[in-house]
Coordinates of C-alpha atoms in Angstrom, one line a residue:
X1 CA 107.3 114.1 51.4
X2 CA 105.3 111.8 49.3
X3 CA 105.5 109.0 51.8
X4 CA 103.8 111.2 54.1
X5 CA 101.3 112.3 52.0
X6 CA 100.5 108.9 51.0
X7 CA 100.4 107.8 54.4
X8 CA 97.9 111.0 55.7
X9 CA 95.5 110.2 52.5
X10 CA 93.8 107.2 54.9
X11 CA 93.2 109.6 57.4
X12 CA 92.0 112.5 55.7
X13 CA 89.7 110.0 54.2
X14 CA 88.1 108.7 57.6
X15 CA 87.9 111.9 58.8
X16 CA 86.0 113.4 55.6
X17 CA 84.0 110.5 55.8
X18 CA 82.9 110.4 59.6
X19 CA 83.0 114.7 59.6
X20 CA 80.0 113.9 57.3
X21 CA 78.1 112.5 60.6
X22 CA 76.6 115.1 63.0
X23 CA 78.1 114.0 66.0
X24 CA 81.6 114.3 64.5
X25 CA 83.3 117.4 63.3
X26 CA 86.6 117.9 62.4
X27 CA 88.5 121.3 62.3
X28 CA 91.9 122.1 61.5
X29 CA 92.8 125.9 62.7
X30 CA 96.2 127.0 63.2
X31 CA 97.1 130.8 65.4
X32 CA 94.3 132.7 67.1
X33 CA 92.1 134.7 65.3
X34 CA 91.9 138.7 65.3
X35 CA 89.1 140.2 67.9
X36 CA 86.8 142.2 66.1
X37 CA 88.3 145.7 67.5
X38 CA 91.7 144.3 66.1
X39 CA 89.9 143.5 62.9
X40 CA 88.2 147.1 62.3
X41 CA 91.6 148.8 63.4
X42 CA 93.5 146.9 60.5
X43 CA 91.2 147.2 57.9
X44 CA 90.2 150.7 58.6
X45 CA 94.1 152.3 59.2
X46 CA 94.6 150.6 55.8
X47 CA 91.8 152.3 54.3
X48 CA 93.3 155.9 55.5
X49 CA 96.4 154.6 53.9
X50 CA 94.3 154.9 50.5
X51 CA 92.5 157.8 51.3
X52 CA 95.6 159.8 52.4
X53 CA 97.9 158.7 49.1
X54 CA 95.0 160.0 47.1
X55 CA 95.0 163.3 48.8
X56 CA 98.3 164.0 48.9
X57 CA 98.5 162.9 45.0
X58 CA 96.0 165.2 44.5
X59 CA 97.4 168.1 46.7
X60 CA 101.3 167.5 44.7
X61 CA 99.8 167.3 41.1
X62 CA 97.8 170.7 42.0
X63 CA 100.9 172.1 43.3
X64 CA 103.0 171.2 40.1
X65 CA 100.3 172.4 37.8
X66 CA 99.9 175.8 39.5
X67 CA 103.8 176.3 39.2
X68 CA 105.8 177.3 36.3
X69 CA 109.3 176.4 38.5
X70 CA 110.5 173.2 37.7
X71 CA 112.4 173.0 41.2
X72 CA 108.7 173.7 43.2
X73 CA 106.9 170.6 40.5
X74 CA 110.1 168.3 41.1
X75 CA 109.4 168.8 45.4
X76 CA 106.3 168.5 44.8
X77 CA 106.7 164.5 43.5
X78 CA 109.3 163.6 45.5
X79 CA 106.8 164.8 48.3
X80 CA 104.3 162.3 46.7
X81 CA 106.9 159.4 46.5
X82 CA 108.3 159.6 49.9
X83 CA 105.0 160.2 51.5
X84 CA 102.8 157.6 49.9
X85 CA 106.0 155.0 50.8
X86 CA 106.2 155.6 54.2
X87 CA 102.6 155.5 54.3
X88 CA 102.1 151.9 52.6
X89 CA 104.9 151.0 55.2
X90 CA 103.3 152.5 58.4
X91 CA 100.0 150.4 57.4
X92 CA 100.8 147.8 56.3
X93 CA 102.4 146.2 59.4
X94 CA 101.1 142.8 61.1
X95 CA 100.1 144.8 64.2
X96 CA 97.1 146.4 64.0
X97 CA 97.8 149.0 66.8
X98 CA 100.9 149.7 65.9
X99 CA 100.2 150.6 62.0
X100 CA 97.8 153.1 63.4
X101 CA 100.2 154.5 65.5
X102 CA 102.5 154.7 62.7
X103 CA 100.5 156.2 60.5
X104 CA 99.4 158.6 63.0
X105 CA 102.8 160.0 63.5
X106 CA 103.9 160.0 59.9
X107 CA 100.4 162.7 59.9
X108 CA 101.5 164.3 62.8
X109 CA 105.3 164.6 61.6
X110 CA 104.5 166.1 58.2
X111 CA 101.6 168.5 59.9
X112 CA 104.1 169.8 62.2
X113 CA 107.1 170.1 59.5
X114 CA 104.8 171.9 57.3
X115 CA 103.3 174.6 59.5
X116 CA 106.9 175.0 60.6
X117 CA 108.9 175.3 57.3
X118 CA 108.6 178.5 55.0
X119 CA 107.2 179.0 51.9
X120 CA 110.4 178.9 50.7
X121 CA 111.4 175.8 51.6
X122 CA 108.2 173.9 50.6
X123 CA 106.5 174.5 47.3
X124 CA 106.6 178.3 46.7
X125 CA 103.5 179.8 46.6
X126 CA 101.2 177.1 46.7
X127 CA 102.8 175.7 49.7
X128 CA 99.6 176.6 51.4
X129 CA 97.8 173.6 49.2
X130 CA 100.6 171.0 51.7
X131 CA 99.9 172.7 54.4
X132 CA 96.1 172.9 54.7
X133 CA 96.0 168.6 53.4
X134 CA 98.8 168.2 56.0
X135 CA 96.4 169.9 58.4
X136 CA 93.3 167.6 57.3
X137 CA 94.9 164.3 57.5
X138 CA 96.3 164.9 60.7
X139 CA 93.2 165.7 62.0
X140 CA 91.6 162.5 60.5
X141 CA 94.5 160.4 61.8
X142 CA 93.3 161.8 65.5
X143 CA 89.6 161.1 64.7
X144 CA 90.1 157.4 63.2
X145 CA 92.0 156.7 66.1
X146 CA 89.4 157.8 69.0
X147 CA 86.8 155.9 66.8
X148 CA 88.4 152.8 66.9
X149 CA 90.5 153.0 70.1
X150 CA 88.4 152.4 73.9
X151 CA 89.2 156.1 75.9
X152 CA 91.6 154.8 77.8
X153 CA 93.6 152.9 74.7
X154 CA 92.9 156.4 72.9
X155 CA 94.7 158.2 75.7
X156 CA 98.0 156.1 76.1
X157 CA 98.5 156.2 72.2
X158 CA 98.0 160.1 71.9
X159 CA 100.4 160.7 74.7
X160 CA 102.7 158.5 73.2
X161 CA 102.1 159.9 69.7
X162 CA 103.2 163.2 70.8
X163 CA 105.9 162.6 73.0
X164 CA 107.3 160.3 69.9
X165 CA 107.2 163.0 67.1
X166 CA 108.9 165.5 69.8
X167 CA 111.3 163.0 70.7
X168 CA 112.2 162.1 67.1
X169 CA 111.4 165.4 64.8
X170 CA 111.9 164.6 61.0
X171 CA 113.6 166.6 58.3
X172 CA 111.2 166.6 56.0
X173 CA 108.1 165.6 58.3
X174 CA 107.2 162.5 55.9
X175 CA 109.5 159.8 57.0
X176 CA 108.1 156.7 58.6
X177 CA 109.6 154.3 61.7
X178 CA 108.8 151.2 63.1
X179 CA 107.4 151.9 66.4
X180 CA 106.5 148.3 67.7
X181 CA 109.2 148.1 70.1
X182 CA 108.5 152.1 71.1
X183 CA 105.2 151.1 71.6
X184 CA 105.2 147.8 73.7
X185 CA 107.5 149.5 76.0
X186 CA 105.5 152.6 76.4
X187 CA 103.0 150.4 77.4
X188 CA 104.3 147.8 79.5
X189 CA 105.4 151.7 81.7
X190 CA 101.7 152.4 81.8
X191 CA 101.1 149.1 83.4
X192 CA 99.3 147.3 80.1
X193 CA 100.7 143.9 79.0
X194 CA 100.9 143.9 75.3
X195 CA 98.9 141.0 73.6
X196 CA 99.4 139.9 69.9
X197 CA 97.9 137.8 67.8
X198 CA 98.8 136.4 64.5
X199 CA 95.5 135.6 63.2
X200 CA 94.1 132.3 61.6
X201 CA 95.1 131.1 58.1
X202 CA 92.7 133.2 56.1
X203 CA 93.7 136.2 58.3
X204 CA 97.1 135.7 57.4
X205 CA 96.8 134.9 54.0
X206 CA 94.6 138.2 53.0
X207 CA 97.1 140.4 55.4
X208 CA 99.8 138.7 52.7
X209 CA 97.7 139.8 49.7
X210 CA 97.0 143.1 51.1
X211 CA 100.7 144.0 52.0
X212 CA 102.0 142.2 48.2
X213 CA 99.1 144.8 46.5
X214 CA 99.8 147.7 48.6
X215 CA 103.5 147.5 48.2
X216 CA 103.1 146.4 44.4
X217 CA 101.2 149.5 44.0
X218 CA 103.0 152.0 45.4
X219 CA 106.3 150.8 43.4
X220 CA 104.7 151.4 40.3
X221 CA 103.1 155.1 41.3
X222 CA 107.2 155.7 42.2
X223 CA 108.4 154.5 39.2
X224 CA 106.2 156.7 36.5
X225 CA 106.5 159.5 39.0
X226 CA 110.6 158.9 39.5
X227 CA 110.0 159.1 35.1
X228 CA 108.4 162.2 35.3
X229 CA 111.4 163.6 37.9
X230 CA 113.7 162.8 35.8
X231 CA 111.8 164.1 32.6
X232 CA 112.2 167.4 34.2
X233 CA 115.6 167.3 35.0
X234 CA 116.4 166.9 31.2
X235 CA 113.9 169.9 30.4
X236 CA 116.0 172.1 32.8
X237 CA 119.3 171.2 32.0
X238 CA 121.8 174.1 31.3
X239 CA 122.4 172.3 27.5
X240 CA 119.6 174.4 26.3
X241 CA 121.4 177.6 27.4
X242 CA 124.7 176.5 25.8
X243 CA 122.9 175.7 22.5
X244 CA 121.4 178.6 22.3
X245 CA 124.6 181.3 22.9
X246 CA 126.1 179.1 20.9
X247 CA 123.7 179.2 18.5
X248 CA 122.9 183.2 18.7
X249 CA 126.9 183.7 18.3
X250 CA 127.0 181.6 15.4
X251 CA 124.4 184.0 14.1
X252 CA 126.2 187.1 14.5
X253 CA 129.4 185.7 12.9
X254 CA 127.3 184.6 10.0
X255 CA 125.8 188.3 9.9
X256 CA 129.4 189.7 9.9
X257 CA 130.5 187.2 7.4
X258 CA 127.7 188.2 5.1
X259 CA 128.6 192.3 5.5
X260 CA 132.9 191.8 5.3
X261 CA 132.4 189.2 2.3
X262 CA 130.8 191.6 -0.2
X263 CA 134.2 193.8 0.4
X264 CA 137.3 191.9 1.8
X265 CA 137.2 188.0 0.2
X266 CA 140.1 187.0 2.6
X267 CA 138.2 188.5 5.5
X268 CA 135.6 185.9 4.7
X269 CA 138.2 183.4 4.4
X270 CA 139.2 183.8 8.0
X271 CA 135.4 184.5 9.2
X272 CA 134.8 181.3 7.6
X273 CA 137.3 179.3 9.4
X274 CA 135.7 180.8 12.5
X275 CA 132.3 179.7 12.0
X276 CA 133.3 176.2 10.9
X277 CA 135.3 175.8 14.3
X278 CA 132.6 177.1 16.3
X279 CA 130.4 174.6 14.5
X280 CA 132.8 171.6 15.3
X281 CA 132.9 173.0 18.6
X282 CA 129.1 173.0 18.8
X283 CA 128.4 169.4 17.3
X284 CA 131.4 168.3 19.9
X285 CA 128.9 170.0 22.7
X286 CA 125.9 168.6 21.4
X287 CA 127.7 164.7 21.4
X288 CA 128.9 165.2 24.8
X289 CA 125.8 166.0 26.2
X290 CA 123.7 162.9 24.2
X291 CA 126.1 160.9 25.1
X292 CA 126.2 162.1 29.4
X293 CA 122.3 161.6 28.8
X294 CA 122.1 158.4 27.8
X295 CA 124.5 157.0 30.7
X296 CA 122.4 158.8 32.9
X297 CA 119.0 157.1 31.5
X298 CA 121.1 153.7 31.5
X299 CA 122.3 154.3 35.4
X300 CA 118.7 155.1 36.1
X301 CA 116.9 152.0 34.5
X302 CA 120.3 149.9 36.3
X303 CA 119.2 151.4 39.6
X304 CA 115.4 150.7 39.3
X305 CA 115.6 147.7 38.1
X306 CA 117.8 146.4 41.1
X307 CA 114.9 148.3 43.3
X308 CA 112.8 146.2 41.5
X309 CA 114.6 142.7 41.9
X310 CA 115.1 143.3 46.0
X311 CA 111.5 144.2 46.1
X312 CA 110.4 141.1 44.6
X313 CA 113.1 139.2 46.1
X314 CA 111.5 140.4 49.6
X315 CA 108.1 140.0 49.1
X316 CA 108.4 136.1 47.7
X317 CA 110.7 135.2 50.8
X318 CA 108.1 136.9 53.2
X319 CA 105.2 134.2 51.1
X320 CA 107.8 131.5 51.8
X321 CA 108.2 132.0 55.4
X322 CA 104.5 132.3 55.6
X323 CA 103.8 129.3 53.7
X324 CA 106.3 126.8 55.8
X325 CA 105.1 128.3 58.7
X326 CA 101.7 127.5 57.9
X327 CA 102.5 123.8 56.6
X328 CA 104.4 123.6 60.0
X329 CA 101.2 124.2 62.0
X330 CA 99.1 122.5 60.1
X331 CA 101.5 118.7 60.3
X332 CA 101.6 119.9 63.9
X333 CA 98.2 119.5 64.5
X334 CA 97.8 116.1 62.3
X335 CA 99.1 113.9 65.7
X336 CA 96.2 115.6 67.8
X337 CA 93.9 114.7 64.1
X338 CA 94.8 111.6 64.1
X339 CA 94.4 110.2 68.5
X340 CA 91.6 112.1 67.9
X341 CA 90.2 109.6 64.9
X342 CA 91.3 106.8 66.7
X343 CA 89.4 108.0 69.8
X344 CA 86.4 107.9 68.0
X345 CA 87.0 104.5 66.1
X346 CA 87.5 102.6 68.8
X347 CA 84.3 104.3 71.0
X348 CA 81.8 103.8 67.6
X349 CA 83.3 100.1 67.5
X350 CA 82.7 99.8 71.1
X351 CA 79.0 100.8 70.7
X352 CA 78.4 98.7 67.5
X353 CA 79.6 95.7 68.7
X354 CA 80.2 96.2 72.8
X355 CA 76.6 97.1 72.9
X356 CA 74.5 94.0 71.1
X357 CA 77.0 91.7 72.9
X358 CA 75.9 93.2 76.4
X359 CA 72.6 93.5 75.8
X360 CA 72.4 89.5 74.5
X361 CA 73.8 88.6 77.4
X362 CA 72.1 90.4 79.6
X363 CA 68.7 89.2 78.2
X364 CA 70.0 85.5 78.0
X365 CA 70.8 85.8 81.5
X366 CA 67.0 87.1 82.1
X367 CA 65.7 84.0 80.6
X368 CA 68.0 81.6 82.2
X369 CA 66.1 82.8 85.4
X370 CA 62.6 82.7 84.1
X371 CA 63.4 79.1 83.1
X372 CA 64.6 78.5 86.4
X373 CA 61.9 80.4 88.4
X374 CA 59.5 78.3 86.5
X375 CA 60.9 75.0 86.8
X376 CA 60.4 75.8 90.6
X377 CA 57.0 76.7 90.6
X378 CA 56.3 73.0 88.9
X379 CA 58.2 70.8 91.5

C-alpha cells in the first residue's frame, strides 16, 4: 500500500500543479449523481420520518398520561418503539422511491389497523388520540407523495400501495417491509424500466451519516422507553398484593395476640409461634421476589446490550463496505488520471518545443530563398 502511495504522489503532484492552468482541469468522480427529483424525494421522505416519530411520540405519551391502566400506558410505548423503528427503517433506504413507498404503507398499514381494531384492543379510551394521528399521517404520506411524484409516477405507486397493504395486512398495522424487489417488479409489469443510481461520493457519504444518526437515534428513544416498560412492569407486579395480605394478616394475628395474651399466657405462646412463622415466611417471599427481580434486570441489560453490539457491529461493516468501495473506484479511475496526464505532457511538450523548431525552420527556409531570389536579380 505504501509503495503505491509513494508511487501516485508524482502524479497527484503534476496534476495539482497543471489543474492550476485554465486550460487543464482535473476531476475525480466516482457513481452518478442523484437527479434533483431523486434528491427532494430522499431528503423530504426523511424529513416525514421526523415529523411522523414526533407525532406519534406525542400521540403515545398523551395516551399514557390520560390513563391510569398500566396495560393501556405499556401499549402505548411499545406502539412508540415499534412504530418509530419501522419508520427509521422504511426511510432510511438507498432508494429514494422505494423509502417513500415504504413509509407510505407503514402509514397506510397502521391507518387501516387502527380504524379497524376496537377500543379494546388499542388504548382504551383514548384510542381515539391513535386513531385520528393514524388518520393524519396517512393522509400526509398520500400528499408528500403526489408533491414529489410526476402524475403518472404518483399513479403506479398508489395502486401499488394499496394492492400491497391488501395483499400483506399487518397484525398490529405498524410493521415495516422491504418493498424494493415488490416494487421493481410492479413496475417492470407496467411497462417502466427501473433506474437506480448510487449517487457521487458526497451523496453517499451524507446518506451514510444520515442512516448512522437516524438509526443511532432511534436506539436510544428504545432503550429509555424499553426502561420505562419495564419500570411499569415492576410497579404492577402481583408482589405488592402478596405483601400486603400478608401484611394485613399479620395484623390481625398481632390484634388477637394482644386480646388472648392479657387472659391465656400459653395461648400467646402458640399465637406467637404463629406470627414469627408467618414472618419467616414473609421475609422468605420478599427474598424470592428481590432476588427474581434482579435476574430479570440482569437478563434485560444482557439482552440490550447484545442489541447494542449487533447494531454497532452492522453499522461499522456497512462504513467499511462503503469505504473500500469507494477506494476501489477511486484507484480505478487513477489509470484513466494518469494516460490522461501523459496526454497532456507530451501535447504541451510538443507545443513548447515542436513549435519554435517549426517555425525556425520554416523562416530559415524563407531566407534561403530571398538570398537566392536576390543573388539572381544581380547576375
Amino acid at each position: 500500500m505504501k509503495r503505491i502511495v509513494l508511487l501516485l504522489l508524482p502524479v497527484l503532484f503534476a496534476a495539482a500543479t497543471l489543474g492550476s492552468c485554465s486550460l487543464l482541469k482535473v476531476a475525480v468522480a466516482t457513481g452518478d449523481p442523484l437527479s434533483k427529483e431523486e434528491m427532494n424525494i430522499r431528503t423530504l421522505t426523511r424529513g416525514f420520518y421526523y415529523d411522523l416519530a414526533g407525532e406519534v411520540s406525542r400521540a403515545a405519551d398523551s395516551i399514557a398520561g390520560l390513563s391510569e391502566d398500566y396495560g393501556v400506558r405499556i401499549a402505548a410505548l411499545r406502539w412508540k418503539i415499534r412504530a418509530t423503528r419501522a419508520g427509521v427503517t422504511a426511510a432510511m433506504q438507498g432508494i429514494p422511491d422505494v423509502a417513500l413507498a415504504d413509509l407510505w404503507i407503514l402509514c397506510r398499514r397502521m391507518n387501516a389497523g387502527f380504524a379497524a381494531a376496537p377500543d379494546s384492543l388499542l388504548f382504551g379510551a383514548a384510542s381515539d388520540i391513535a386513531r385520528h394521528t393514524a388518520a393524519r399521517l396517512d393522509r400526509r404520506a398520500t400528499h408528500l407523495a403526489a408533491q414529489l411524484l410526476p402524475s403518472d409516477r404518483y399513479a403506479l405507486m398508489e395502486r401499488f400501495v394499496g394492492e400491497y397493504v391488501q395483499a400483506n395486512p399487518a397484525a398490529d398495522g405498524d410493521e415495516s417491509d422491504n418493498t424494493t424487489l415488490a416494487w421493481f417488479e410492479y413496475l417492470k409489469a407496467h411497462g417502466v424500466e427501473p433506474a437506480y443510481a448510487v449517487g457521487s461520493i458526497a451523496e453517499v457519504l451524507s446518506d451514510v451519516n444520515d442512516r448512522v444518526s437516524g438509526q443511532t437515534q432511534q436506539l436510544s428513544n428504545s432503550l429509555g422507553w424499553s426502561k420505562e416498560i419495564l419500570e411499569m412492569r415492576l410497579a404492577q407486579d402481583s408482589l405488592q398484593s402478596r405483601l400486603a395480605a400478608q401484611l394485613d394478616s399479620l395484623e390481625a394475628d398481632f390484634g388477637r395476640l394482644v386480646v388472648v395474651a392479657e387472659h391465656l399466657p400459653e395461648i400467646s405462646e402458640q399465637a406467637l409461634g404463629e406470627l414469627n412463622a408467618q414472618a419467616t415466611q414473609l421475609i422468605g417471599t420478599m427474598n424470592a421476589s428481590v432476588e427474581e427481580a434482579f435476574s430479570g434486570f440482569d437478563r434485560q441489560r444482557m439482552e440490550l446490550q447484545c442489541y447494542v453490539t449487533r447494531e454497532r457491529e452492522a453499522l461499522i461493516e456497512q462504513l467499511r463496505a462503503s469505504g473500500e468501495e469507494l477506494i476501489r473506484a477511486t484507484l480505478d479511475e487513477v489509470p484513466g488520471l494518469i494516460g490522461r496526464v501523459v496526454l497532456y505532457t507530451v501535447l504541451a511538450l510538443v507545443v513548447l518545443i515542436g513549435g519554435p523548431f517549426a517555425l525556425g525552420f520554416w523562416l530559415g527556409g524563407v531566407r534561403q530563398r530571398a538570398r537566392h531570389d536576390g543573388g539572381s536579380r544581380d547576375v
